């Protein structure tokens, strides 16, 4: 409600912004780089507090929610999720330390990680980053999603979470997101507009303000920031496909 935020105390990067996300819905934040998308998500997760206004979760001010309760309520999957130098089991268990191996395996399967586990010398007991055991960005992302699935929090924030995935990994990451998102409130931050087509509501942020909101079809039909972004995105996709065809 009426949230403003500034990093330097002078220039507001979020300006008197109000919006409501209904429980169980999927919303997306899109817009030009520097528009405030990630900052807004950080305010929801309470990595920062607003300069003015309030962030409410379930009608309660996030500032009044005990830290542990808030951390159990919100899961955050970053665009460059990093794993610690520990076993896959321990990496996933960060989401719920008391979980047993069977629960961890279910989370890994839901996150489309079976192919990763099969190739590791000691399966889920393999230590990441030890003796030449390394995972690609997309594979690390899937392990991070397994951690969020195990945590099972009601609110999921996805920050450009397919940005570093190659095409094969992206398909698996998207399938993992589908499993992660079931029955959850999902807030997506995306540059790759194909990932927001099915969102219940898309908010277009520019210079810290919401300049458009609505479903994908509604925004595409309007002559505004989103339709221009979609047109540019389609052009870039065609260019990449053409370049790939030339290289083949």
mmCIF file of C-alpha atoms in Angstrom:
data_model
loop_
_atom_site.group_PDB
_atom_site.id
_atom_site.type_symbol
_atom_site.label_atom_id
_atom_site.label_comp_id
_atom_site.label_asym_id
_atom_site.label_seq_id
_atom_site.Cartn_x
_atom_site.Cartn_y
_atom_site.Cartn_z
ATOM 1 C CA UNK A 1 0.000 0.000 0.000
ATOM 2 C CA UNK A 2 1.491 3.335 -1.177
ATOM 3 C CA UNK A 3 5.034 1.955 -1.065
ATOM 4 C CA UNK A 4 8.012 4.162 -1.882
ATOM 5 C CA UNK A 5 11.648 3.094 -1.637
ATOM 6 C CA UNK A 6 15.041 4.677 -2.214
ATOM 7 C CA UNK A 7 18.527 3.150 -2.039
ATOM 8 C CA UNK A 8 20.317 6.463 -1.514
ATOM 9 C CA UNK A 9 17.684 8.337 0.466
ATOM 10 C CA UNK A 10 17.159 10.805 -2.371
ATOM 11 C CA UNK A 11 15.935 9.164 -5.591
ATOM 12 C CA UNK A 12 12.862 6.934 -5.283
ATOM 13 C CA UNK A 13 13.157 3.731 -7.315
ATOM 14 C CA UNK A 14 9.645 2.700 -6.192
ATOM 15 C CA UNK A 15 7.128 5.547 -6.207
ATOM 16 C CA UNK A 16 3.886 5.411 -4.186
ATOM 17 C CA UNK A 17 3.073 1.969 -5.559
ATOM 18 C CA UNK A 18 -0.021 -0.013 -4.563
ATOM 19 C CA UNK A 19 -1.091 -3.454 -5.757
ATOM 20 C CA UNK A 20 -2.802 -6.578 -4.429
ATOM 21 C CA UNK A 21 -1.828 -10.172 -5.212
ATOM 22 C CA UNK A 22 -4.615 -12.649 -4.503
ATOM 23 C CA UNK A 23 -3.729 -15.908 -2.710
ATOM 24 C CA UNK A 24 -3.043 -18.777 -5.116
ATOM 25 C CA UNK A 25 -2.586 -16.496 -8.126
ATOM 26 C CA UNK A 26 0.440 -16.066 -10.380
ATOM 27 C CA UNK A 27 1.501 -12.507 -11.145
ATOM 28 C CA UNK A 28 4.430 -11.243 -13.185
ATOM 29 C CA UNK A 29 6.506 -8.079 -12.983
ATOM 30 C CA UNK A 30 7.912 -7.026 -16.347
ATOM 31 C CA UNK A 31 9.313 -3.811 -17.760
ATOM 32 C CA UNK A 32 12.476 -2.065 -18.890
ATOM 33 C CA UNK A 33 15.712 -2.747 -17.031
ATOM 34 C CA UNK A 34 15.965 -0.580 -13.911
ATOM 35 C CA UNK A 35 12.193 -0.191 -13.666
ATOM 36 C CA UNK A 36 12.028 -1.542 -10.101
ATOM 37 C CA UNK A 37 10.958 -5.170 -10.612
ATOM 38 C CA UNK A 38 13.576 -6.849 -8.433
ATOM 39 C CA UNK A 39 13.442 -4.069 -5.835
ATOM 40 C CA UNK A 40 9.706 -4.626 -5.458
ATOM 41 C CA UNK A 41 10.214 -8.367 -4.972
ATOM 42 C CA UNK A 42 12.936 -7.659 -2.399
ATOM 43 C CA UNK A 43 10.489 -5.489 -0.464
ATOM 44 C CA UNK A 44 7.943 -8.330 -0.405
ATOM 45 C CA UNK A 45 10.579 -10.727 0.964
ATOM 46 C CA UNK A 46 11.672 -7.957 3.393
ATOM 47 C CA UNK A 47 15.263 -7.842 2.219
ATOM 48 C CA UNK A 48 14.555 -4.103 2.456
ATOM 49 C CA UNK A 49 11.818 -2.093 4.173
ATOM 50 C CA UNK A 50 9.916 0.638 2.327
ATOM 51 C CA UNK A 51 10.709 4.288 2.972
ATOM 52 C CA UNK A 52 6.982 4.896 3.256
ATOM 53 C CA UNK A 53 3.847 2.811 2.884
ATOM 54 C CA UNK A 54 3.471 -0.825 3.962
ATOM 55 C CA UNK A 55 3.860 -4.379 2.675
ATOM 56 C CA UNK A 56 1.082 -6.615 4.000
ATOM 57 C CA UNK A 57 1.096 -10.422 3.923
ATOM 58 C CA UNK A 58 -2.235 -11.969 4.830
ATOM 59 C CA UNK A 59 -3.344 -8.551 6.012
ATOM 60 C CA UNK A 60 -0.436 -8.259 8.466
ATOM 61 C CA UNK A 61 2.425 -5.791 8.094
ATOM 62 C CA UNK A 62 5.566 -7.699 7.110
ATOM 63 C CA UNK A 63 7.490 -5.692 9.729
ATOM 64 C CA UNK A 64 5.308 -7.252 12.455
ATOM 65 C CA UNK A 65 5.804 -10.847 11.288
ATOM 66 C CA UNK A 66 8.580 -12.657 13.213
ATOM 67 C CA UNK A 67 11.652 -13.235 11.013
ATOM 68 C CA UNK A 68 11.484 -17.047 11.134
ATOM 69 C CA UNK A 69 7.782 -17.032 10.279
ATOM 70 C CA UNK A 70 8.369 -14.665 7.362
ATOM 71 C CA UNK A 71 11.234 -16.831 6.053
ATOM 72 C CA UNK A 72 8.947 -19.872 6.197
ATOM 73 C CA UNK A 73 6.216 -17.955 4.362
ATOM 74 C CA UNK A 74 8.279 -16.738 1.380
ATOM 75 C CA UNK A 75 10.668 -18.704 -0.857
ATOM 76 C CA UNK A 76 12.966 -16.863 -3.263
ATOM 77 C CA UNK A 77 14.534 -18.495 -6.347
ATOM 78 C CA UNK A 78 17.167 -16.165 -7.799
ATOM 79 C CA UNK A 79 18.290 -15.937 -11.426
ATOM 80 C CA UNK A 80 21.779 -17.170 -10.478
ATOM 81 C CA UNK A 81 21.052 -19.510 -7.582
ATOM 82 C CA UNK A 82 24.265 -20.778 -6.079
ATOM 83 C CA UNK A 83 24.838 -24.043 -4.257
ATOM 84 C CA UNK A 84 27.089 -24.465 -1.235
ATOM 85 C CA UNK A 85 30.050 -26.885 -1.288
ATOM 86 C CA UNK A 86 28.126 -29.748 0.268
ATOM 87 C CA UNK A 87 26.222 -32.819 -0.882
ATOM 88 C CA UNK A 88 23.128 -32.490 -3.054
ATOM 89 C CA UNK A 89 21.201 -33.853 -0.066
ATOM 90 C CA UNK A 90 22.464 -31.093 2.231
ATOM 91 C CA UNK A 91 21.922 -28.404 -0.417
ATOM 92 C CA UNK A 92 18.263 -29.377 -0.811
ATOM 93 C CA UNK A 93 17.797 -29.855 2.941
ATOM 94 C CA UNK A 94 18.536 -26.158 3.467
ATOM 95 C CA UNK A 95 14.865 -25.718 2.572
ATOM 96 C CA UNK A 96 13.741 -27.945 5.478
ATOM 97 C CA UNK A 97 16.619 -29.226 7.649
ATOM 98 C CA UNK A 98 14.538 -31.915 9.384
ATOM 99 C CA UNK A 99 13.478 -33.557 6.085
ATOM 100 C CA UNK A 100 14.437 -37.209 5.516
ATOM 101 C CA UNK A 101 16.081 -38.594 2.378
ATOM 102 C CA UNK A 102 12.763 -39.799 0.940
ATOM 103 C CA UNK A 103 11.330 -36.266 1.121
ATOM 104 C CA UNK A 104 14.475 -34.858 -0.510
ATOM 105 C CA UNK A 105 14.235 -37.417 -3.342
ATOM 106 C CA UNK A 106 10.568 -36.503 -3.954
ATOM 107 C CA UNK A 107 11.523 -32.814 -4.161
ATOM 108 C CA UNK A 108 14.385 -33.599 -6.575
ATOM 109 C CA UNK A 109 12.076 -35.659 -8.807
ATOM 110 C CA UNK A 110 9.465 -32.860 -8.824
ATOM 111 C CA UNK A 111 12.239 -30.409 -9.776
ATOM 112 C CA UNK A 112 13.196 -32.560 -12.789
ATOM 113 C CA UNK A 113 16.586 -33.474 -11.269
ATOM 114 C CA UNK A 114 16.590 -37.252 -11.862
ATOM 115 C CA UNK A 115 19.028 -36.977 -14.786
ATOM 116 C CA UNK A 116 21.421 -34.915 -12.639
ATOM 117 C CA UNK A 117 21.385 -37.425 -9.758
ATOM 118 C CA UNK A 118 21.904 -40.387 -12.117
ATOM 119 C CA UNK A 119 25.161 -38.983 -13.502
ATOM 120 C CA UNK A 120 26.685 -38.096 -10.118
ATOM 121 C CA UNK A 121 29.174 -40.646 -8.710
ATOM 122 C CA UNK A 122 27.486 -40.909 -5.294
ATOM 123 C CA UNK A 123 23.968 -39.769 -6.221
ATOM 124 C CA UNK A 124 22.476 -37.341 -3.720
ATOM 125 C CA UNK A 125 25.494 -37.840 -1.426
ATOM 126 C CA UNK A 126 27.860 -36.376 -4.034
ATOM 127 C CA UNK A 127 29.515 -33.141 -2.888
ATOM 128 C CA UNK A 128 29.056 -30.310 -5.403
ATOM 129 C CA UNK A 129 32.331 -28.614 -6.366
ATOM 130 C CA UNK A 130 34.547 -31.456 -5.141
ATOM 131 C CA UNK A 131 36.853 -33.578 -7.346
ATOM 132 C CA UNK A 132 35.644 -32.147 -10.613
ATOM 133 C CA UNK A 133 31.926 -32.406 -9.813
ATOM 134 C CA UNK A 134 30.357 -29.263 -11.254
ATOM 135 C CA UNK A 135 26.863 -28.466 -12.478
ATOM 136 C CA UNK A 136 25.742 -26.084 -15.202
ATOM 137 C CA UNK A 137 23.754 -22.956 -14.331
ATOM 138 C CA UNK A 138 20.498 -24.626 -15.362
ATOM 139 C CA UNK A 139 21.282 -27.748 -13.306
ATOM 140 C CA UNK A 140 22.093 -25.651 -10.234
ATOM 141 C CA UNK A 141 18.807 -23.848 -10.779
ATOM 142 C CA UNK A 142 16.880 -27.121 -10.694
ATOM 143 C CA UNK A 143 18.576 -28.138 -7.429
ATOM 144 C CA UNK A 144 17.626 -24.714 -6.003
ATOM 145 C CA UNK A 145 14.019 -25.293 -7.115
ATOM 146 C CA UNK A 146 14.070 -28.695 -5.353
ATOM 147 C CA UNK A 147 15.103 -26.821 -2.194
ATOM 148 C CA UNK A 148 12.106 -24.469 -2.592
ATOM 149 C CA UNK A 149 9.755 -27.420 -3.271
ATOM 150 C CA UNK A 150 10.967 -29.089 -0.065
ATOM 151 C CA UNK A 151 10.508 -25.843 1.882
ATOM 152 C CA UNK A 152 6.865 -25.751 0.712
ATOM 153 C CA UNK A 153 6.199 -22.094 1.570
ATOM 154 C CA UNK A 154 2.910 -20.522 0.403
ATOM 155 C CA UNK A 155 4.556 -17.585 -1.446
ATOM 156 C CA UNK A 156 7.165 -18.105 -4.176
ATOM 157 C CA UNK A 157 9.202 -15.282 -5.728
ATOM 158 C CA UNK A 158 10.989 -16.191 -8.972
ATOM 159 C CA UNK A 159 13.589 -13.619 -10.015
ATOM 160 C CA UNK A 160 14.355 -14.108 -13.730
ATOM 161 C CA UNK A 161 14.876 -17.729 -12.854
ATOM 162 C CA UNK A 162 15.444 -19.112 -16.373
ATOM 163 C CA UNK A 163 17.939 -16.429 -17.422
ATOM 164 C CA UNK A 164 21.020 -18.671 -17.499
ATOM 165 C CA UNK A 165 19.436 -21.934 -18.610
ATOM 166 C CA UNK A 166 20.331 -23.443 -21.983
ATOM 167 C CA UNK A 167 17.360 -24.591 -24.147
ATOM 168 C CA UNK A 168 17.345 -28.184 -22.814
ATOM 169 C CA UNK A 169 17.644 -27.056 -19.204
ATOM 170 C CA UNK A 170 15.057 -24.319 -19.717
ATOM 171 C CA UNK A 171 12.397 -26.904 -20.617
ATOM 172 C CA UNK A 172 13.188 -28.849 -17.456
ATOM 173 C CA UNK A 173 13.364 -25.691 -15.328
ATOM 174 C CA UNK A 174 9.929 -24.635 -16.601
ATOM 175 C CA UNK A 175 8.505 -28.068 -15.760
ATOM 176 C CA UNK A 176 10.071 -27.783 -12.297
ATOM 177 C CA UNK A 177 8.435 -24.367 -11.848
ATOM 178 C CA UNK A 178 5.056 -25.877 -12.719
ATOM 179 C CA UNK A 179 5.461 -28.408 -9.896
ATOM 180 C CA UNK A 180 6.802 -25.762 -7.505
ATOM 181 C CA UNK A 181 3.900 -23.395 -8.222
ATOM 182 C CA UNK A 182 0.977 -25.775 -7.592
ATOM 183 C CA UNK A 183 -1.339 -24.235 -5.015
ATOM 184 C CA UNK A 184 1.084 -21.354 -4.308
ATOM 185 C CA UNK A 185 1.031 -17.599 -4.675
ATOM 186 C CA UNK A 186 3.687 -16.935 -7.306
ATOM 187 C CA UNK A 187 5.402 -13.638 -8.125
ATOM 188 C CA UNK A 188 7.573 -13.796 -11.239
ATOM 189 C CA UNK A 189 10.153 -11.276 -12.447
ATOM 190 C CA UNK A 190 10.888 -11.836 -16.116
ATOM 191 C CA UNK A 191 12.704 -10.444 -19.125
ATOM 192 C CA UNK A 192 11.904 -13.502 -21.237
ATOM 193 C CA UNK A 193 8.282 -12.634 -21.936
ATOM 194 C CA UNK A 194 7.348 -16.153 -23.067
ATOM 195 C CA UNK A 195 7.460 -17.156 -19.374
ATOM 196 C CA UNK A 196 4.633 -14.800 -18.349
ATOM 197 C CA UNK A 197 2.029 -15.654 -21.013
ATOM 198 C CA UNK A 198 -0.123 -17.663 -18.585
ATOM 199 C CA UNK A 199 0.173 -15.343 -15.557
ATOM 200 C CA UNK A 200 -3.137 -14.311 -13.983
ATOM 201 C CA UNK A 201 -1.994 -10.681 -13.995
ATOM 202 C CA UNK A 202 1.043 -8.919 -15.460
ATOM 203 C CA UNK A 203 2.257 -5.649 -13.958
ATOM 204 C CA UNK A 204 4.399 -3.479 -16.213
ATOM 205 C CA UNK A 205 6.857 -1.388 -14.197
ATOM 206 C CA UNK A 206 8.655 1.634 -15.566
ATOM 207 C CA UNK A 207 10.652 4.121 -13.490
ATOM 208 C CA UNK A 208 9.274 2.697 -10.240
ATOM 209 C CA UNK A 209 5.607 2.933 -11.211
ATOM 210 C CA UNK A 210 2.984 0.550 -12.599
ATOM 211 C CA UNK A 211 2.188 1.852 -16.074
ATOM 212 C CA UNK A 212 0.021 -1.094 -17.209
ATOM 213 C CA UNK A 213 -1.594 -4.182 -15.700
ATOM 214 C CA UNK A 214 -3.782 -6.976 -16.981
ATOM 215 C CA UNK A 215 -3.677 -10.397 -18.609
ATOM 216 C CA UNK A 216 -1.272 -11.176 -21.435
ATOM 217 C CA UNK A 217 -4.020 -10.893 -24.067
ATOM 218 C CA UNK A 218 -5.264 -7.585 -22.657
ATOM 219 C CA UNK A 219 -1.801 -6.020 -22.571
ATOM 220 C CA UNK A 220 -0.858 -7.313 -26.016
ATOM 221 C CA UNK A 221 -3.999 -5.697 -27.446
ATOM 222 C CA UNK A 222 -3.254 -2.311 -25.846
ATOM 223 C CA UNK A 223 -0.888 0.062 -27.600
ATOM 224 C CA UNK A 224 1.498 0.550 -24.712
ATOM 225 C CA UNK A 225 4.813 -0.390 -23.146
ATOM 226 C CA UNK A 226 3.979 -4.118 -23.039
ATOM 227 C CA UNK A 227 2.923 -4.482 -26.679
ATOM 228 C CA UNK A 228 6.186 -2.755 -27.722
ATOM 229 C CA UNK A 229 8.188 -5.082 -25.446
ATOM 230 C CA UNK A 230 6.373 -8.125 -26.884
ATOM 231 C CA UNK A 231 7.048 -7.005 -30.442
ATOM 232 C CA UNK A 232 10.740 -6.478 -29.671
ATOM 233 C CA UNK A 233 10.894 -9.862 -27.922
ATOM 234 C CA UNK A 234 9.335 -11.662 -30.907
ATOM 235 C CA UNK A 235 11.835 -9.978 -33.233
ATOM 236 C CA UNK A 236 14.777 -11.076 -31.058
ATOM 237 C CA UNK A 237 13.489 -14.670 -30.971
ATOM 238 C CA UNK A 238 13.194 -14.775 -34.780
ATOM 239 C CA UNK A 239 16.715 -13.335 -35.082
ATOM 240 C CA UNK A 240 18.143 -15.997 -32.751
ATOM 241 C CA UNK A 241 16.354 -18.791 -34.637
ATOM 242 C CA UNK A 242 17.665 -17.437 -37.950
ATOM 243 C CA UNK A 243 21.222 -17.241 -36.569
ATOM 244 C CA UNK A 244 20.983 -20.793 -35.249
ATOM 245 C CA UNK A 245 19.744 -22.015 -38.642
ATOM 246 C CA UNK A 246 22.674 -20.293 -40.351
ATOM 247 C CA UNK A 247 25.142 -21.918 -37.979
ATOM 248 C CA UNK A 248 23.552 -25.333 -38.513
#
